[in-house]
């Protein structure tokens, strides 16, 4: 290419015309690449603070990259020359950045000083983000006082914590994380305001220090808050049963214990004794208020993105076949080198029953994974193994990414 050089924007690789790395002058800013999707700011700080004080971190989750600014060039040099090996279990690569300083957002005058109010920018917001969703995400890390959601540059929100320490902890733990797998990625900075002003409690703003602060609507004597809200999943074709709040410290005394409106009937709906109609889809319950139970545990936990949830989006659901439990499990997406003894060892290591029969399917020459059947003594044993080992990540020697083992009930009754 006649010595021409190609330069990508900051945050990507820099190479010359022959494809080799282009030398970059030392800088206190280090460019980190080949990060795994699950990496958050706290993982980077934990892995790199051994080289020196870190001034600022800029996450670029969609590129699986980040910029880390050290307090001095010497610290950055140690990071580039030594490297941290792996971050969150995956090999990462380090080089100097072309920038000498990471550009701070205009809302952060002095990020090092911190603030108890965080600015959350939600990137790739495929699903609705409400105050309940953000409270569920943030409050387990630090006590949340107020939340305000606004749509200025995309979807953004400000979350006020009880203390600066809680905000710092939340920023480190959540910056770069996904609220839902592959979407609603959080980019977090310190906000300019030191306190949020909330005038109503609804899906876009909430003051958790004033639970009775509700919006008054003309023509209604009072507002009743529903427990069952809109869950941000791509399914939108089911009926939901709206439940009114139970009486307690945060609800009017005259509220009924529970009011359930029957769903509309459908000609395609099929009912069985002891089961809800097939048209009813209880895909998510988001409470209006999360509180602590007497035993100290939370009143609410979201299982939407757990590894045992087979219907996390419409594309996956359309490919799934509902299969009742059986004593035979179908395993797939396992490494090609996986043997019967290795699978038995995996069961023993996780203290689950071992299988009694094993079968491996013939794979295509170009296939990078294998699949087969595992037969157990009973449905109970098969269910226990599926619960523990489904989506277990298997790492192989010299492998860049782990294999995610998939398990499901088989249509076969015996191997």
C-alpha positions as a printed Julia matrix, in Angstrom:
415×3 Matrix{Float64}:
   0.0     0.0    0.0
   2.97    2.34  -0.74
   3.66    2.86   2.94
   0.2     4.23   3.66
  -0.96    3.95   7.19
  -4.37    3.11   8.47
  -5.51    4.66  11.7
  -8.71    3.79  13.45
 -10.45    5.99  15.95
  -9.35    5.99  19.53
 -10.26    2.78  21.27
  -9.35    0.49  18.39
  -6.12   -1.05  17.12
  -3.46    0.99  15.29
  -1.64   -0.8   12.49
   0.57    0.2    9.62
   0.16   -0.68   5.97
   1.88   -4.07   6.41
  -0.52   -5.12   9.14
   2.0    -4.84  11.95
   1.5    -2.86  15.13
   2.38    0.82  14.92
   4.53    2.15  17.74
   2.69    4.62  19.94
   4.49    6.98  22.28
   4.07    6.26  26.0
   0.92    7.68  27.53
  -0.78    7.46  30.94
  -3.82    6.1   29.08
  -3.85    2.38  28.28
  -6.05    0.81  25.62
  -7.44   -2.58  26.71
  -9.04   -4.9   24.15
 -10.46   -8.43  23.76
 -12.46   -8.13  26.96
 -15.25  -10.59  27.63
 -18.79   -9.27  27.47
 -19.35   -9.57  31.22
 -16.47   -7.28  32.26
 -17.39   -4.22  34.31
 -15.31   -1.33  35.64
 -14.61   -3.09  38.93
 -12.96   -6.02  37.12
 -10.54   -3.67  35.36
  -9.68   -1.77  38.52
  -9.14   -5.0   40.45
  -6.8    -6.39  37.79
  -4.84   -3.22  36.98
  -4.54   -1.29  40.24
  -1.44   -3.36  41.03
   0.46   -1.24  38.48
  -0.43    2.1   40.06
  -3.25    4.5   40.96
  -6.05    4.64  38.38
  -7.54    8.06  37.64
 -10.35    7.18  35.26
 -11.9     4.28  33.33
 -13.89    4.54  30.11
 -15.85    1.41  29.2
 -16.63    0.56  25.56
 -18.73   -2.6   26.05
 -19.98   -2.95  22.48
 -16.38   -3.05  21.24
 -15.32   -5.22  24.19
 -12.65   -2.6   24.9
 -11.82    0.0   27.52
  -9.49    2.94  28.19
  -7.76    3.12  31.56
  -6.04    6.32  32.64
  -3.31    5.92  35.25
  -2.01    8.73  37.42
   1.38    8.56  35.69
   3.12    7.24  32.58
   5.25    4.92  34.71
   2.19    3.03  35.95
   0.83    2.74  32.42
   4.22    1.49  31.24
   4.21   -1.29  33.82
   0.72   -2.28  32.69
   1.67   -2.4   29.0
   4.96   -4.25  29.54
   3.71   -6.76  32.1
   0.0    -7.0   31.33
  -2.58   -8.42  33.7
  -2.8   -11.76  31.9
  -6.53  -12.31  32.04
  -9.42  -10.12  33.15
 -12.54  -11.87  34.42
 -11.16  -15.17  33.19
 -10.3   -14.11  29.62
  -7.03  -13.07  28.02
  -6.85   -9.31  27.42
  -4.34   -7.2   25.47
  -2.81   -3.85  26.41
  -1.21   -0.99  24.51
  -0.68    2.73  24.91
  -3.54    4.92  23.74
  -3.01    7.79  21.32
  -4.69   10.04  23.91
  -2.78   11.5   26.81
  -5.94   11.96  28.84
  -9.44   10.49  28.71
 -12.02   13.13  27.9
 -14.42   13.46  30.82
 -18.12   14.12  30.23
 -19.27   17.69  30.67
 -21.35   16.71  33.68
 -18.32   15.53  35.65
 -16.3    18.5   36.84
 -14.01   16.41  39.0
 -14.71   12.69  38.71
 -12.04   11.86  41.25
 -13.96   13.68  43.97
 -17.07   11.56  43.4
 -20.7    12.36  43.96
 -23.59   10.44  45.44
 -25.62   11.07  42.26
 -24.76    8.97  39.2
 -25.68    9.62  35.58
 -26.68    6.39  33.83
 -26.79    6.29  30.03
 -28.69    3.24  28.77
 -27.23    2.06  25.47
 -29.09   -0.26  23.1
 -32.37    0.03  25.09
 -34.34   -2.8   23.48
 -36.59   -3.14  26.53
 -38.35   -0.53  28.7
 -36.33    0.82  31.62
 -38.38    2.08  34.57
 -37.62    3.29  38.08
 -38.47   -0.19  39.38
 -35.93   -1.79  37.04
 -33.15    0.63  38.05
 -34.02    0.3   41.73
 -33.79   -3.48  41.48
 -30.39   -3.17  39.79
 -28.85   -0.46  42.0
 -30.32   -0.87  45.48
 -28.61   -4.2   46.34
 -25.25   -2.41  45.93
 -26.1     0.74  47.88
 -29.21    2.32  49.36
 -31.03    4.31  46.65
 -32.86    7.49  47.68
 -34.19    8.92  44.41
 -34.32    8.07  40.7
 -35.16   10.3   37.74
 -35.36    9.0   34.14
 -35.27   11.4   31.2
 -34.99   11.11  27.42
 -32.6    13.82  26.33
 -29.78   12.05  24.52
 -31.37    8.65  24.2
 -32.44    7.21  27.55
 -30.61    8.48  30.62
 -31.27    8.39  34.33
 -29.9     9.92  37.51
 -29.72    7.78  40.62
 -29.11    9.36  44.01
 -27.54    7.11  46.63
 -27.41    7.54  50.38
 -23.67    8.22  50.36
 -20.76    8.92  48.03
 -19.27    5.56  48.97
 -22.4     3.73  47.82
 -22.35    5.63  44.52
 -18.68    4.82  43.96
 -19.34    1.16  44.67
 -22.31    1.09  42.29
 -20.34    2.82  39.52
 -17.54    0.29  39.76
 -19.88   -2.7   39.87
 -22.31   -1.66  37.13
 -20.38    0.47  34.62
 -20.34   -1.55  31.4
 -22.85   -4.14  32.58
 -26.04   -5.17  30.77
 -29.38   -4.89  32.55
 -30.63   -7.58  30.18
 -28.36   -9.9   28.22
 -27.08   -8.11  25.14
 -29.11   -4.95  25.68
 -29.7    -1.99  28.0
 -25.97   -1.57  28.62
 -25.08    0.87  31.39
 -22.53    3.63  30.89
 -22.11    5.41  34.22
 -20.55    8.76  35.13
 -20.8    11.07  38.11
 -23.61   13.58  37.69
 -23.4    17.32  38.22
 -26.31   17.7   40.72
 -25.69   16.61  44.29
 -29.37   16.02  45.03
 -32.4    15.09  42.91
 -35.76   16.84  43.12
 -38.69   14.44  42.67
 -42.29   15.67  42.6
 -44.08   12.41  41.8
 -43.6     8.68  42.11
 -44.12    6.83  38.84
 -42.21    4.9   36.17
 -39.96    7.87  35.36
 -39.23    9.33  38.8
 -39.37    8.08  42.38
 -38.46    9.36  45.82
 -37.97    6.33  48.05
 -37.87    8.54  51.14
 -41.46    9.61  50.4
 -43.43    6.46  49.52
 -46.79    8.3   49.57
 -45.72   10.83  46.94
 -48.05    9.89  44.08
 -49.36   11.77  41.08
 -52.91   13.01  41.46
 -55.0    12.62  38.33
 -58.14   14.58  37.56
 -61.31   12.52  37.86
 -59.76    9.98  40.22
 -59.99   10.17  43.97
 -56.74    8.34  44.54
 -54.15    6.36  42.68
 -53.72    2.65  43.29
 -50.35    1.24  42.37
 -50.21   -2.14  40.68
 -47.72   -4.79  41.68
 -47.76   -6.42  38.25
 -46.12   -4.03  35.79
 -44.79   -4.25  32.28
 -41.79   -6.51  32.17
 -39.18   -5.61  29.55
 -39.25   -8.82  27.54
 -39.83   -9.06  23.84
 -42.99  -11.13  24.41
 -46.03   -8.89  24.34
 -48.75  -11.29  23.34
 -49.8   -12.73  26.68
 -52.35  -11.57  29.2
 -51.26  -10.44  32.61
 -53.27  -10.57  35.77
 -53.05   -7.15  37.5
 -52.72   -7.43  41.25
 -53.27   -4.48  43.55
 -50.85   -3.76  46.36
 -51.33   -5.56  49.64
 -52.09   -3.33  52.63
 -49.02   -2.38  54.55
 -46.85    0.54  55.5
 -46.8     1.79  51.92
 -50.45    1.35  50.94
 -53.78    2.82  52.08
 -55.52    1.06  54.94
 -58.7     0.63  52.94
 -56.96   -1.25  50.13
 -58.26   -4.81  49.66
 -56.0    -7.77  50.36
 -55.87   -8.66  46.69
 -57.99   -7.91  43.65
 -57.47  -10.07  40.57
 -59.26   -9.26  37.36
 -59.86  -12.36  35.19
 -58.09  -12.28  31.84
 -60.19  -12.05  28.69
 -61.16  -15.4   27.29
 -59.85  -16.56  23.95
 -61.25  -19.17  21.62
 -57.77  -20.65  21.35
 -57.27  -20.83  25.11
 -56.97  -24.31  26.58
 -57.4   -25.01  30.28
 -56.46  -28.02  32.33
 -57.31  -28.79  35.96
 -54.76  -27.14  38.2
 -53.19  -25.12  35.4
 -53.7   -21.58  34.16
 -55.01  -21.03  30.61
 -52.3   -21.43  28.0
 -52.9   -17.86  26.8
 -51.88  -16.45  30.19
 -48.19  -15.5   30.23
 -46.83  -14.49  33.62
 -43.44  -13.54  32.26
 -42.37  -10.99  34.81
 -43.44   -9.37  38.02
 -41.87   -6.04  38.89
 -42.94   -4.59  42.24
 -43.59   -0.92  42.78
 -41.69   -0.99  46.06
 -38.92   -3.35  47.13
 -38.61   -3.78  50.87
 -36.78   -5.95  53.36
 -38.5    -8.96  54.91
 -38.27   -9.88  58.58
 -35.44  -12.34  57.94
 -33.4    -9.62  56.23
 -33.92  -10.87  52.68
 -35.39   -8.8   49.85
 -39.08   -9.0   49.02
 -38.29   -9.28  45.31
 -35.83  -11.07  43.09
 -35.73  -10.97  39.3
 -35.1   -14.34  37.64
 -35.62  -13.01  34.1
 -32.0   -13.45  33.06
 -31.07  -16.59  35.04
 -29.44  -19.41  33.15
 -32.49  -21.68  33.52
 -34.84  -19.24  31.79
 -35.31  -20.67  28.29
 -37.5   -17.84  26.98
 -35.39  -14.7   27.36
 -36.38  -13.37  23.94
 -38.8   -14.1   21.12
 -36.15  -15.6   18.84
 -35.14  -18.2   21.4
 -38.71  -18.96  22.38
 -39.73  -19.66  18.78
 -37.03  -22.34  18.53
 -37.88  -24.03  21.83
 -40.14  -27.04  22.17
 -41.79  -27.43  25.56
 -40.8   -30.89  26.76
 -41.94  -32.48  30.06
 -39.28  -33.82  32.45
 -37.75  -37.18  31.65
 -34.87  -39.31  32.88
 -32.92  -38.6   29.68
 -31.12  -35.31  29.09
 -30.0   -34.02  25.72
 -26.63  -32.26  26.0
 -25.14  -30.08  23.28
 -22.6   -27.31  22.62
 -19.93  -29.36  24.42
 -16.24  -29.22  23.36
 -15.27  -31.84  20.73
 -12.8   -33.4   23.16
 -15.46  -34.08  25.81
 -15.58  -37.74  26.87
 -17.88  -39.85  29.0
 -15.38  -39.84  31.87
 -15.09  -36.04  31.75
 -18.86  -35.62  32.01
 -19.01  -38.07  34.93
 -16.19  -36.14  36.61
 -18.12  -32.9   36.05
 -21.16  -34.4   37.82
 -19.0   -35.6   40.72
 -17.31  -32.2   41.12
 -20.7   -30.51  41.46
 -22.1   -33.21  43.78
 -24.93  -34.23  41.45
 -25.96  -37.77  40.42
 -24.02  -39.4   37.62
 -25.67  -40.81  34.52
 -26.04  -44.57  33.93
 -26.0   -44.52  30.12
 -24.17  -42.31  27.67
 -24.52  -41.69  23.94
 -22.7   -39.3   21.64
 -24.15  -38.25  18.3
 -22.07  -38.37  15.14
 -20.93  -34.85  14.37
 -20.21  -33.3   11.01
 -16.5   -32.96  10.14
 -16.82  -29.18  10.26
 -18.67  -29.14  13.6
 -16.92  -27.34  16.45
 -19.11  -28.9   19.19
 -20.62  -32.28  20.03
 -23.96  -33.42  21.42
 -25.55  -36.56  22.8
 -27.8   -38.12  25.44
 -27.39  -38.82  29.16
 -29.72  -41.27  30.9
 -30.23  -41.11  34.68
 -31.92  -43.45  37.15
 -34.9   -41.14  37.62
 -36.49  -37.89  36.48
 -35.51  -36.36  39.82
 -31.81  -37.0   39.22
 -32.03  -35.66  35.68
 -33.78  -32.52  36.91
 -31.11  -31.94  39.55
 -28.31  -32.22  37.0
 -30.09  -29.9   34.57
 -30.6   -27.31  37.31
 -26.94  -27.33  38.37
 -25.04  -27.86  35.13
 -27.18  -26.17  32.47
 -25.13  -23.32  30.93
 -22.0   -24.47  32.79
 -18.92  -23.01  31.09
 -16.27  -25.55  30.12
 -12.79  -24.21  29.43
 -10.23  -26.12  27.4
  -6.47  -25.74  27.28
  -5.33  -22.94  24.96
  -8.94  -22.06  24.19
  -9.82  -18.39  23.88
 -13.48  -18.65  24.88
 -15.28  -21.19  27.07
 -17.92  -23.6   25.78
 -21.35  -23.16  27.37
 -22.79  -26.62  28.04
 -26.51  -26.78  27.23
 -28.9   -29.32  28.78
 -32.57  -30.0   28.14
 -35.03  -32.86  28.58
 -35.0   -35.31  25.7
 -37.95  -36.73  23.79
 -36.32  -40.17  24.16
 -37.37  -42.31  27.09
 -34.18  -44.42  27.02
 -30.7   -44.18  25.53
